[in-house]
Amino acid sequence: MKTDVVIIGGGPSGLLLSQLLNRAGVATIVLERTGRARVLSRIRAGVLEQGTVRMLQEAGVGERMAREGHPHEGCIFSDDDLMVRIDFKELTGKTVMVYGQTEVTTDLYAAQDAIGATILHEVADVVICDADSDAPFVTFTHEGVQKRIDCAYVAGCDGFHGVSRKTIPQDRRREFERVYPFGWLGILSRTPPAHEELIYANSANGFALASMRNEMLSRYYVQVPLTDKVEEWSDDRFWERLTSCLPGDVVKTLVTGPSIEKSIAPLRSFVSEPLRWGRLFLVGDAAHIVPPTGAKGLNLAVSDVFYLHEALIAAVKQGDTRGIDGYAARALARIWKAMRFSWSMTTMLHHFEGEDGFAGQMRKATLLHLSQSETARRDLAENYIGLPY
Ligand code: FAD
Ligand code: DHB
């Protein structure tokens, strides 16, 4: 087989890149390790920055999001019973969109099907060959047959555990990492949301997040030690912990119910440089991970796609390689700022086991300052709604 760009990974970043390239007349083949149903069952991101919304619209997949997504003009940060509202609209003139990652990928798959894009599922043994030459190719097994695709470029959109990053020789890679000593236990329940806006809660019992998907679907998270197993968390235990973290006024009206999904995600900050190895480019979680506290992971994957799709179109259509030469620097400048924000949000809101009283006082003081300073709220809002690109 032969194509312009082989895209490894059919998650949100691979699908969006494929969609934008196809619409510009650049041919792609997407190779995805799992089945479509498996990709669509991953309950992950819920908050889209305005830049992400714009990119999805540009890709021709904004219609259902405009109808079914929920624009949010603000969110709440709480410290026990203190509730601080961050008014994005007033502070920045912008809003965010609550629309689940599962919906985004559903829309992208539908759009890719409609234009007849090639997405191969359940591929195994993907190997990226000669990435540092002018004639890269990718080999893999599909339906029991070994196959090869020759291409001009390879986009590594295969997430944290993919093969793309590891294709770059280890002695040429530099990795930066912070692993946090806790994870997030998340549940989805068919109950009305605790509040009309998201609540990021600091409390003596640790961090909790009250989020949502729609009027009858709630998403909640609580901080748990990394050693905890999902089986140890009955629904009752979950609701008990959640109610001990949220402000009293919110708990009064909280509706609980059975969970329809429950999982634990570890938290880490991670960046691997360089983002480019010859004709291979890393995108999204393949190159970087943020702790979910700032709602940045998917949004950062989309800004990488923004920079790379422009660059690849210019390279393939006009032979202009200035964009691909500049991709890593442009993307990394934004990545590091989102890393900083996600790390500071995580530090501001979580209880670190074994910490001293000073750490707790720092969190409380940060939240109190946020409640009293418009400057502090504006800084948070500007980062939360997404830095420009
Ligand atoms: P992935 O979604 O990981 O997709 C990679 C794809 O590559 C997968 O489909 C995988 O099967 C495939 N693959 C892997 N290896 C191979 C291989 N060898 N060959 C072929 N295919 C392969 N982000 C936000 O912006 N906002 C939020 O509110 C938010 N909340 C989150 C909450 C949780 C609990 C979690 C876990 C994450 C959250 N994120 C959030 C992060 C967001 O989900 C990720 O950043 C996003 O999924 C990254 O997309 P991606 O396409 O780069 O990678
Ligand atoms: C959701 C997840 C996040 O990490 C976040 O910061 C906000 C919302 C969610 O799943 O709804």
Tab-separated table of C-alpha atoms and ligand atoms in Angstrom:
chain	number	residue	atom	x	y	z
A	1	MET	CA	0.000	0.000	0.000
A	2	LYS	CA	0.986	3.611	-0.444
A	3	THR	CA	-0.304	6.844	1.066
A	4	ASP	CA	0.818	10.358	1.967
A	5	VAL	CA	0.574	10.071	5.756
A	6	VAL	CA	0.289	6.927	7.895
A	7	ILE	CA	-1.428	7.750	11.172
A	8	ILE	CA	-0.724	5.333	14.028
A	9	GLY	CA	-3.676	5.375	16.466
A	10	GLY	CA	-7.380	5.941	15.895
A	11	GLY	CA	-8.081	7.909	19.098
A	12	PRO	CA	-9.207	11.543	19.005
A	13	SER	CA	-5.898	12.960	17.758
A	14	GLY	CA	-5.395	10.392	14.972
A	15	LEU	CA	-8.978	10.693	13.748
A	16	LEU	CA	-9.006	14.498	13.792
A	17	LEU	CA	-5.679	14.693	11.955
A	18	SER	CA	-6.911	12.216	9.360
A	19	GLN	CA	-10.151	14.147	8.885
A	20	LEU	CA	-8.387	17.515	8.421
A	21	LEU	CA	-5.797	16.064	6.027
A	22	ASN	CA	-8.401	14.196	3.954
A	23	ARG	CA	-10.487	17.350	3.592
A	24	ALA	CA	-7.399	19.137	2.240
A	25	GLY	CA	-6.748	16.364	-0.277
A	26	VAL	CA	-3.912	14.653	1.620
A	27	ALA	CA	-4.292	10.843	1.679
A	28	THR	CA	-4.037	8.972	4.985
A	29	ILE	CA	-4.321	5.468	6.386
A	30	VAL	CA	-5.155	5.152	10.095
A	31	LEU	CA	-3.900	2.057	11.943
A	32	GLU	CA	-5.726	1.326	15.223
A	33	ARG	CA	-4.777	-1.472	17.602
A	34	THR	CA	-8.261	-2.128	19.001
A	35	GLY	CA	-11.825	-2.303	17.696
A	36	ARG	CA	-13.980	0.764	17.225
A	37	ALA	CA	-16.298	-0.166	20.087
A	38	ARG	CA	-13.327	-0.294	22.454
A	39	VAL	CA	-12.136	3.200	21.438
A	40	LEU	CA	-15.675	4.519	21.903
A	41	SER	CA	-16.069	2.959	25.338
A	42	ARG	CA	-13.256	4.969	26.939
A	43	ILE	CA	-14.918	7.528	29.182
A	44	ARG	CA	-12.347	10.275	29.436
A	45	ALA	CA	-12.345	13.976	28.708
A	46	GLY	CA	-15.432	16.102	29.196
A	47	VAL	CA	-14.365	19.720	28.755
A	48	LEU	CA	-13.438	21.227	25.388
A	49	GLU	CA	-11.627	24.532	25.001
A	50	GLN	CA	-12.896	27.021	22.453
A	51	GLY	CA	-9.920	26.231	20.196
A	52	THR	CA	-10.919	22.558	20.242
A	53	VAL	CA	-14.498	23.463	19.374
A	54	ARG	CA	-13.215	25.600	16.484
A	55	MET	CA	-11.006	22.779	15.190
A	56	LEU	CA	-13.867	20.272	15.293
A	57	GLN	CA	-16.034	22.738	13.379
A	58	GLU	CA	-13.270	23.233	10.809
A	59	ALA	CA	-13.051	19.466	10.436
A	60	GLY	CA	-16.780	19.378	9.634
A	61	VAL	CA	-17.754	17.565	12.838
A	62	GLY	CA	-19.227	20.431	14.845
A	63	GLU	CA	-22.895	19.979	14.084
A	64	ARG	CA	-23.996	17.528	16.798
A	65	MET	CA	-21.707	19.219	19.332
A	66	ALA	CA	-23.465	22.552	18.629
A	67	ARG	CA	-26.830	20.867	19.224
A	68	GLU	CA	-26.065	18.544	22.132
A	69	GLY	CA	-22.981	20.059	23.811
A	70	HIS	CA	-23.341	22.379	26.784
A	71	PRO	CA	-21.443	25.695	26.761
A	72	HIS	CA	-20.270	26.591	30.277
A	73	GLU	CA	-19.574	30.196	31.236
A	74	GLY	CA	-17.847	29.369	34.502
A	75	CYS	CA	-16.882	26.741	37.053
A	76	ILE	CA	-16.534	26.506	40.825
A	77	PHE	CA	-13.506	25.930	43.022
A	78	SER	CA	-14.389	24.992	46.576
A	79	ASP	CA	-12.566	24.597	49.856
A	80	ASP	CA	-14.866	22.834	52.306
A	81	ASP	CA	-17.877	25.193	52.263
A	82	LEU	CA	-16.171	28.135	50.529
A	83	MET	CA	-17.314	28.262	46.899
A	84	VAL	CA	-15.388	30.460	44.460
A	85	ARG	CA	-16.910	30.977	41.023
A	86	ILE	CA	-14.583	31.553	38.088
A	87	ASP	CA	-16.623	33.474	35.539
A	88	PHE	CA	-14.846	32.609	32.258
A	89	LYS	CA	-17.224	34.712	30.199
A	90	GLU	CA	-16.756	37.868	32.222
A	91	LEU	CA	-13.013	37.403	32.779
A	92	THR	CA	-11.993	36.308	29.269
A	93	GLY	CA	-15.044	36.752	27.035
A	94	LYS	CA	-14.895	33.016	26.279
A	95	THR	CA	-16.597	29.807	27.364
A	96	VAL	CA	-15.815	26.066	27.335
A	97	MET	CA	-17.964	23.250	25.947
A	98	VAL	CA	-19.020	20.205	27.954
A	99	TYR	CA	-19.112	17.419	25.358
A	100	GLY	CA	-17.636	14.003	26.084
A	101	GLN	CA	-14.616	12.481	24.363
A	102	THR	CA	-16.791	9.494	23.424
A	103	GLU	CA	-19.066	11.849	21.486
A	104	VAL	CA	-16.109	13.555	19.801
A	105	THR	CA	-14.712	10.212	18.603
A	106	THR	CA	-18.182	9.012	17.532
A	107	ASP	CA	-18.559	12.148	15.373
A	108	LEU	CA	-15.061	11.791	13.932
A	109	TYR	CA	-15.606	8.128	12.991
A	110	ALA	CA	-18.913	9.028	11.313
A	111	ALA	CA	-17.261	11.840	9.345
A	112	GLN	CA	-14.351	9.621	8.310
A	113	ASP	CA	-16.794	6.927	7.152
A	114	ALA	CA	-18.751	9.522	5.171
A	115	ILE	CA	-15.673	10.557	3.180
A	116	GLY	CA	-14.508	6.961	2.734
A	117	ALA	CA	-11.316	7.281	4.779
A	118	THR	CA	-9.228	4.157	5.400
A	119	ILE	CA	-9.140	3.146	9.062
A	120	LEU	CA	-7.799	-0.336	9.791
A	121	HIS	CA	-8.830	-1.737	13.164
A	122	GLU	CA	-7.263	-4.517	15.224
A	123	VAL	CA	-3.856	-4.134	13.644
A	124	ALA	CA	-0.904	-5.656	15.505
A	125	ASP	CA	2.912	-5.555	15.401
A	126	VAL	CA	3.104	-1.998	14.061
A	127	VAL	CA	6.719	-1.100	13.212
A	128	ILE	CA	7.744	2.318	11.873
A	129	CYS	CA	10.727	1.793	9.564
A	130	ASP	CA	13.341	4.199	8.177
A	131	ALA	CA	11.624	7.215	9.777
A	132	ASP	CA	14.896	9.127	9.502
A	133	SER	CA	15.136	8.538	5.735
A	134	ASP	CA	13.270	10.072	2.774
A	135	ALA	CA	11.332	6.840	2.261
A	136	PRO	CA	9.711	5.729	5.508
A	137	PHE	CA	7.333	2.761	5.643
A	138	VAL	CA	5.184	1.056	8.246
A	139	THR	CA	4.709	-2.702	8.632
A	140	PHE	CA	1.936	-4.387	10.624
A	141	THR	CA	-0.286	-7.437	10.804
A	142	HIS	CA	-3.948	-7.142	9.831
A	143	GLU	CA	-6.414	-10.049	9.563
A	144	GLY	CA	-3.509	-12.460	9.905
A	145	VAL	CA	-1.544	-10.986	7.009
A	146	GLN	CA	1.673	-8.969	7.252
A	147	LYS	CA	1.334	-5.683	5.373
A	148	ARG	CA	3.471	-2.697	4.421
A	149	ILE	CA	2.564	0.912	3.664
A	150	ASP	CA	5.040	3.266	1.985
A	151	CYS	CA	4.450	6.914	2.827
A	152	ALA	CA	5.871	10.412	2.938
A	153	TYR	CA	5.220	11.013	6.645
A	154	VAL	CA	4.164	9.130	9.786
A	155	ALA	CA	2.054	10.700	12.555
A	156	GLY	CA	2.390	8.979	15.938
A	157	CYS	CA	-1.045	9.460	17.524
A	158	ASP	CA	-0.965	6.193	19.493
A	159	GLY	CA	-1.176	7.457	23.059
A	160	PHE	CA	1.146	6.961	26.000
A	161	HIS	CA	1.581	3.191	25.516
A	162	GLY	CA	2.020	3.289	21.736
A	163	VAL	CA	5.035	2.383	19.581
A	164	SER	CA	5.701	5.759	17.968
A	165	ARG	CA	7.589	7.448	20.787
A	166	LYS	CA	9.728	4.339	21.324
A	167	THR	CA	10.708	4.401	17.635
A	168	ILE	CA	12.911	7.395	18.442
A	169	PRO	CA	16.239	5.955	19.691
A	170	GLN	CA	16.375	6.094	23.467
A	171	ASP	CA	19.654	8.008	23.515
A	172	ARG	CA	18.027	10.739	21.402
A	173	ARG	CA	14.981	11.111	23.664
A	174	ARG	CA	14.708	13.285	26.732
A	175	GLU	CA	11.842	12.526	29.075
A	176	PHE	CA	10.504	14.808	31.801
A	177	GLU	CA	8.189	13.262	34.346
A	178	ARG	CA	6.284	13.811	37.613
A	179	VAL	CA	4.329	10.870	38.944
A	180	TYR	CA	1.762	11.845	41.599
A	181	PRO	CA	1.134	9.531	44.563
A	182	PHE	CA	-2.604	9.227	43.858
A	183	GLY	CA	-5.104	8.469	41.131
A	184	TRP	CA	-8.657	9.496	40.270
A	185	LEU	CA	-11.505	7.105	40.840
A	186	GLY	CA	-14.214	8.133	38.391
A	187	ILE	CA	-17.834	7.096	38.072
A	188	LEU	CA	-20.567	7.821	35.585
A	189	SER	CA	-24.160	7.741	36.855
A	190	ARG	CA	-27.579	8.391	35.360
A	191	THR	CA	-28.387	11.139	37.829
A	192	PRO	CA	-28.807	14.898	37.435
A	193	PRO	CA	-25.502	16.793	37.973
A	194	ALA	CA	-24.759	18.029	41.510
A	195	HIS	CA	-24.544	21.616	40.262
A	196	GLU	CA	-25.075	23.385	36.947
A	197	GLU	CA	-21.317	24.048	36.693
A	198	LEU	CA	-18.262	21.858	37.376
A	199	ILE	CA	-16.980	21.883	40.951
A	200	TYR	CA	-13.291	21.302	41.672
A	201	ALA	CA	-13.288	20.600	45.415
A	202	ASN	CA	-10.472	20.736	47.931
A	203	SER	CA	-11.358	19.287	51.340
A	204	ALA	CA	-9.911	17.675	54.426
A	205	ASN	CA	-10.812	14.340	52.775
A	206	GLY	CA	-8.898	15.097	49.598
A	207	PHE	CA	-9.876	16.219	46.118
A	208	ALA	CA	-13.172	15.614	44.322
A	209	LEU	CA	-14.571	16.774	40.993
A	210	ALA	CA	-18.254	17.032	40.153
A	211	SER	CA	-18.685	17.048	36.390
A	212	MET	CA	-21.363	16.032	33.934
A	213	ARG	CA	-22.231	15.004	30.406
A	214	ASN	CA	-25.870	16.145	30.229
A	215	GLU	CA	-28.984	16.829	32.354
A	216	MET	CA	-29.277	13.169	33.369
A	217	LEU	CA	-25.672	11.978	33.245
A	218	SER	CA	-23.122	12.890	35.885
A	219	ARG	CA	-19.387	12.260	36.056
A	220	TYR	CA	-17.678	12.366	39.449
A	221	TYR	CA	-14.114	11.779	40.560
A	222	VAL	CA	-12.436	11.414	43.954
A	223	GLN	CA	-8.752	11.236	44.765
A	224	VAL	CA	-7.594	7.725	45.836
A	225	PRO	CA	-4.230	6.165	46.756
A	226	LEU	CA	-2.539	4.469	43.781
A	227	THR	CA	-2.722	1.133	45.582
A	228	ASP	CA	-6.558	1.148	45.667
A	229	LYS	CA	-8.471	-1.227	43.365
A	230	VAL	CA	-11.832	-0.440	41.763
A	231	GLU	CA	-13.342	-3.545	43.423
A	232	GLU	CA	-12.643	-1.986	46.823
A	233	TRP	CA	-14.942	0.922	46.006
A	234	SER	CA	-18.621	0.037	46.235
A	235	ASP	CA	-21.023	2.713	44.999
A	236	ASP	CA	-22.004	3.479	48.594
A	237	ARG	CA	-18.387	4.007	49.588
A	238	PHE	CA	-17.887	6.273	46.584
A	239	TRP	CA	-20.910	8.482	47.352
A	240	GLU	CA	-19.894	8.694	50.984
A	241	ARG	CA	-16.419	9.929	50.051
A	242	LEU	CA	-17.770	12.331	47.437
A	243	THR	CA	-20.248	13.913	49.848
A	244	SER	CA	-17.482	14.365	52.419
A	245	CYS	CA	-15.513	16.461	49.899
A	246	LEU	CA	-18.213	18.659	48.311
A	247	PRO	CA	-19.582	21.868	49.912
A	248	GLY	CA	-22.537	21.306	52.290
A	249	ASP	CA	-24.971	23.296	50.147
A	250	VAL	CA	-24.245	21.084	47.150
A	251	VAL	CA	-24.532	17.864	49.128
A	252	LYS	CA	-28.018	18.885	50.322
A	253	THR	CA	-29.413	18.457	46.810
A	254	LEU	CA	-27.025	15.769	45.505
A	255	VAL	CA	-28.825	12.865	43.825
A	256	THR	CA	-26.986	9.541	44.067
A	257	GLY	CA	-27.627	6.344	42.106
A	258	PRO	CA	-25.929	3.250	40.732
A	259	SER	CA	-22.701	3.773	38.789
A	260	ILE	CA	-22.713	2.708	35.139
A	261	GLU	CA	-18.931	2.967	34.800
A	262	LYS	CA	-16.179	3.019	37.379
A	263	SER	CA	-12.431	3.209	36.819
A	264	ILE	CA	-9.186	4.443	38.351
A	265	ALA	CA	-6.717	6.575	36.373
A	266	PRO	CA	-3.205	7.327	37.663
A	267	LEU	CA	-2.011	10.938	37.505
A	268	ARG	CA	1.222	11.949	35.833
A	269	SER	CA	2.932	14.825	34.070
A	270	PHE	CA	5.144	13.648	31.211
A	271	VAL	CA	6.815	15.182	28.162
A	272	SER	CA	9.080	13.397	25.701
A	273	GLU	CA	11.300	15.466	23.437
A	274	PRO	CA	11.890	15.671	20.511
A	275	LEU	CA	8.441	15.553	18.900
A	276	ARG	CA	10.036	14.841	15.521
A	277	TRP	CA	12.301	12.080	14.330
A	278	GLY	CA	12.992	12.501	10.614
A	279	ARG	CA	9.588	12.002	9.013
A	280	LEU	CA	7.866	10.808	12.192
A	281	PHE	CA	5.903	13.326	14.290
A	282	LEU	CA	4.501	12.685	17.776
A	283	VAL	CA	1.036	14.040	18.601
A	284	GLY	CA	-1.101	14.102	21.771
A	285	ASP	CA	-0.685	11.530	24.542
A	286	ALA	CA	2.065	9.769	22.537
A	287	ALA	CA	4.303	12.716	23.413
A	288	HIS	CA	2.857	14.119	26.620
A	289	ILE	CA	0.534	13.384	29.511
A	290	VAL	CA	-0.994	15.898	31.901
A	291	PRO	CA	-2.801	15.100	35.141
A	292	PRO	CA	-6.527	15.544	34.358
A	293	THR	CA	-7.059	18.340	36.911
A	294	GLY	CA	-6.797	21.139	34.347
A	295	ALA	CA	-8.906	19.338	31.678
A	296	LYS	CA	-6.052	19.803	29.207
A	297	GLY	CA	-5.130	16.356	27.765
A	298	LEU	CA	-7.524	16.155	24.835
A	299	ASN	CA	-7.313	19.877	24.228
A	300	LEU	CA	-3.523	19.692	23.992
A	301	ALA	CA	-3.781	16.787	21.554
A	302	VAL	CA	-6.021	19.001	19.390
A	303	SER	CA	-3.607	21.955	19.408
A	304	ASP	CA	-0.795	19.565	18.343
A	305	VAL	CA	-3.061	18.438	15.487
A	306	PHE	CA	-3.657	22.065	14.561
A	307	TYR	CA	0.070	22.777	14.169
A	308	LEU	CA	0.821	19.476	12.421
A	309	HIS	CA	-2.064	19.433	9.955
A	310	GLU	CA	-1.103	22.838	8.578
A	311	ALA	CA	2.517	21.743	8.320
A	312	LEU	CA	1.773	18.418	6.600
A	313	ILE	CA	-0.625	19.975	4.086
A	314	ALA	CA	2.045	22.540	3.076
A	315	ALA	CA	4.693	19.804	2.847
A	316	VAL	CA	2.604	17.324	0.837
A	317	LYS	CA	0.776	19.793	-1.420
A	318	GLN	CA	3.429	22.474	-1.994
A	319	GLY	CA	6.670	20.801	-0.968
A	320	ASP	CA	7.036	23.583	1.629
A	321	THR	CA	8.718	22.004	4.664
A	322	ARG	CA	9.037	25.121	6.839
A	323	GLY	CA	5.943	24.113	8.829
A	324	ILE	CA	7.167	20.631	9.633
A	325	ASP	CA	10.557	22.061	10.601
A	326	GLY	CA	8.804	24.375	13.059
A	327	TYR	CA	6.207	21.893	14.373
A	328	ALA	CA	8.065	20.715	17.471
A	329	ALA	CA	8.978	24.182	18.718
A	330	ARG	CA	5.473	25.600	18.161
A	331	ALA	CA	3.728	22.660	19.780
A	332	LEU	CA	6.139	22.380	22.718
A	333	ALA	CA	5.778	26.055	23.635
A	334	ARG	CA	2.064	25.474	24.215
A	335	ILE	CA	2.544	22.009	25.749
A	336	TRP	CA	4.850	23.304	28.489
A	337	LYS	CA	2.423	26.067	29.460
A	338	ALA	CA	-0.406	23.544	29.759
A	339	MET	CA	1.946	21.274	31.765
A	340	ARG	CA	2.572	24.127	34.183
A	341	PHE	CA	-1.136	24.863	34.588
A	342	SER	CA	-2.110	21.202	35.077
A	343	TRP	CA	0.671	20.661	37.595
A	344	SER	CA	-0.269	23.797	39.573
A	345	MET	CA	-3.978	22.847	39.583
A	346	THR	CA	-3.050	19.369	40.799
A	347	THR	CA	-0.826	20.727	43.562
A	348	MET	CA	-3.423	23.327	44.565
A	349	LEU	CA	-6.221	20.787	44.971
A	350	HIS	CA	-4.853	17.407	46.101
A	351	HIS	CA	-3.863	16.039	49.427
A	352	PHE	CA	-0.372	14.468	49.274
A	353	GLU	CA	-0.024	11.534	51.678
A	354	GLY	CA	2.430	12.238	54.456
A	355	GLU	CA	2.341	15.989	53.811
A	356	ASP	CA	2.748	18.371	56.711
A	357	GLY	CA	0.267	20.971	57.947
A	358	PHE	CA	2.027	23.658	55.920
A	359	ALA	CA	0.969	22.093	52.583
A	360	GLY	CA	-2.703	22.132	53.601
A	361	GLN	CA	-2.440	25.774	54.656
A	362	MET	CA	-0.897	26.653	51.278
A	363	ARG	CA	-3.896	25.081	49.505
A	364	LYS	CA	-6.347	26.931	51.718
A	365	ALA	CA	-4.527	30.233	51.214
A	366	THR	CA	-4.473	29.733	47.438
A	367	LEU	CA	-8.238	29.184	47.369
A	368	LEU	CA	-8.895	32.096	49.726
A	369	HIS	CA	-6.763	34.343	47.513
A	370	LEU	CA	-8.713	33.121	44.487
A	371	SER	CA	-11.953	34.136	46.213
A	372	GLN	CA	-10.640	37.653	46.880
A	373	SER	CA	-8.569	38.512	43.811
A	374	GLU	CA	-10.023	39.063	40.377
A	375	THR	CA	-6.474	39.010	38.998
A	376	ALA	CA	-5.980	35.475	40.349
A	377	ARG	CA	-9.337	34.388	38.930
A	378	ARG	CA	-8.538	35.907	35.533
A	379	ASP	CA	-5.200	34.093	35.393
A	380	LEU	CA	-6.925	30.794	36.148
A	381	ALA	CA	-9.726	31.472	33.668
A	382	GLU	CA	-7.288	32.402	30.885
A	383	ASN	CA	-5.481	29.075	31.279
A	384	TYR	CA	-8.627	27.000	31.792
A	385	ILE	CA	-10.406	28.211	28.664
A	386	GLY	CA	-7.172	27.501	26.764
A	387	LEU	CA	-4.191	29.580	25.703
A	388	PRO	CA	-4.496	30.857	22.128
A	389	TYR	CA	-3.134	29.146	19.022
B	1	FAD	P1	-5.477	8.158	22.975
B	1	FAD	O1	-6.847	8.616	23.314
B	1	FAD	O2	-4.709	7.380	23.993
B	1	FAD	O3	-5.542	7.355	21.627
B	1	FAD	C1	-4.460	6.578	21.143
B	1	FAD	C2	-4.999	5.457	20.262
B	1	FAD	O4	-3.885	4.719	19.741
B	1	FAD	C3	-5.847	4.457	21.041
B	1	FAD	O5	-7.072	4.267	20.381
B	1	FAD	C4	-4.995	3.196	21.083
B	1	FAD	O6	-5.779	2.016	21.068
B	1	FAD	C5	-4.162	3.341	19.827
B	1	FAD	N1	-2.877	2.622	19.887
B	1	FAD	C6	-2.048	2.468	20.942
B	1	FAD	N2	-0.977	1.748	20.596
B	1	FAD	C7	-1.115	1.434	19.300
B	1	FAD	C8	-0.326	0.721	18.386
B	1	FAD	N3	0.823	0.145	18.758
B	1	FAD	N4	-0.775	0.566	17.116
B	1	FAD	C9	-1.952	1.144	16.722
B	1	FAD	N5	-2.737	1.844	17.561
B	1	FAD	C10	-2.327	1.990	18.822
B	1	FAD	N6	-8.495	15.708	28.515
B	1	FAD	C11	-9.130	16.905	28.382
B	1	FAD	O7	-8.760	17.683	27.490
B	1	FAD	N7	-10.183	17.273	29.179
B	1	FAD	C12	-10.629	16.470	30.167
B	1	FAD	O8	-11.606	16.815	30.818
B	1	FAD	C13	-9.950	15.196	30.370
B	1	FAD	N8	-10.335	14.346	31.330
B	1	FAD	C14	-9.737	13.117	31.431
B	1	FAD	C15	-10.177	12.263	32.416
B	1	FAD	C16	-9.590	11.006	32.560
B	1	FAD	C17	-10.087	10.090	33.645
B	1	FAD	C18	-8.528	10.601	31.680
B	1	FAD	C19	-7.891	9.234	31.804
B	1	FAD	C20	-8.088	11.455	30.695
B	1	FAD	C21	-8.676	12.718	30.564
B	1	FAD	N9	-8.253	13.608	29.579
B	1	FAD	C22	-8.861	14.833	29.483
B	1	FAD	C23	-7.147	13.256	28.674
B	1	FAD	C24	-7.599	12.762	27.291
B	1	FAD	O9	-8.507	11.712	27.425
B	1	FAD	C25	-6.386	12.315	26.456
B	1	FAD	O10	-5.422	13.329	26.479
B	1	FAD	C26	-6.758	11.995	24.997
B	1	FAD	O11	-7.434	10.775	24.913
B	1	FAD	C27	-5.518	11.913	24.095
B	1	FAD	O12	-5.892	11.524	22.791
B	1	FAD	P2	-4.869	10.763	21.838
B	1	FAD	O13	-5.628	10.497	20.591
B	1	FAD	O14	-3.598	11.527	21.758
B	1	FAD	O15	-4.513	9.412	22.601
B	2	DHB	C1	-13.823	15.980	33.357
B	2	DHB	C2	-12.546	15.496	33.505
B	2	DHB	C3	-11.546	16.347	33.896
B	2	DHB	O1	-10.294	15.908	34.027
B	2	DHB	C4	-11.795	17.685	34.158
B	2	DHB	O2	-10.783	18.491	34.567
B	2	DHB	C5	-13.064	18.162	33.990
B	2	DHB	C6	-14.078	17.302	33.589
B	2	DHB	C7	-14.912	15.063	32.950
B	2	DHB	O3	-14.638	13.879	32.722
B	2	DHB	O4	-16.052	15.514	32.872
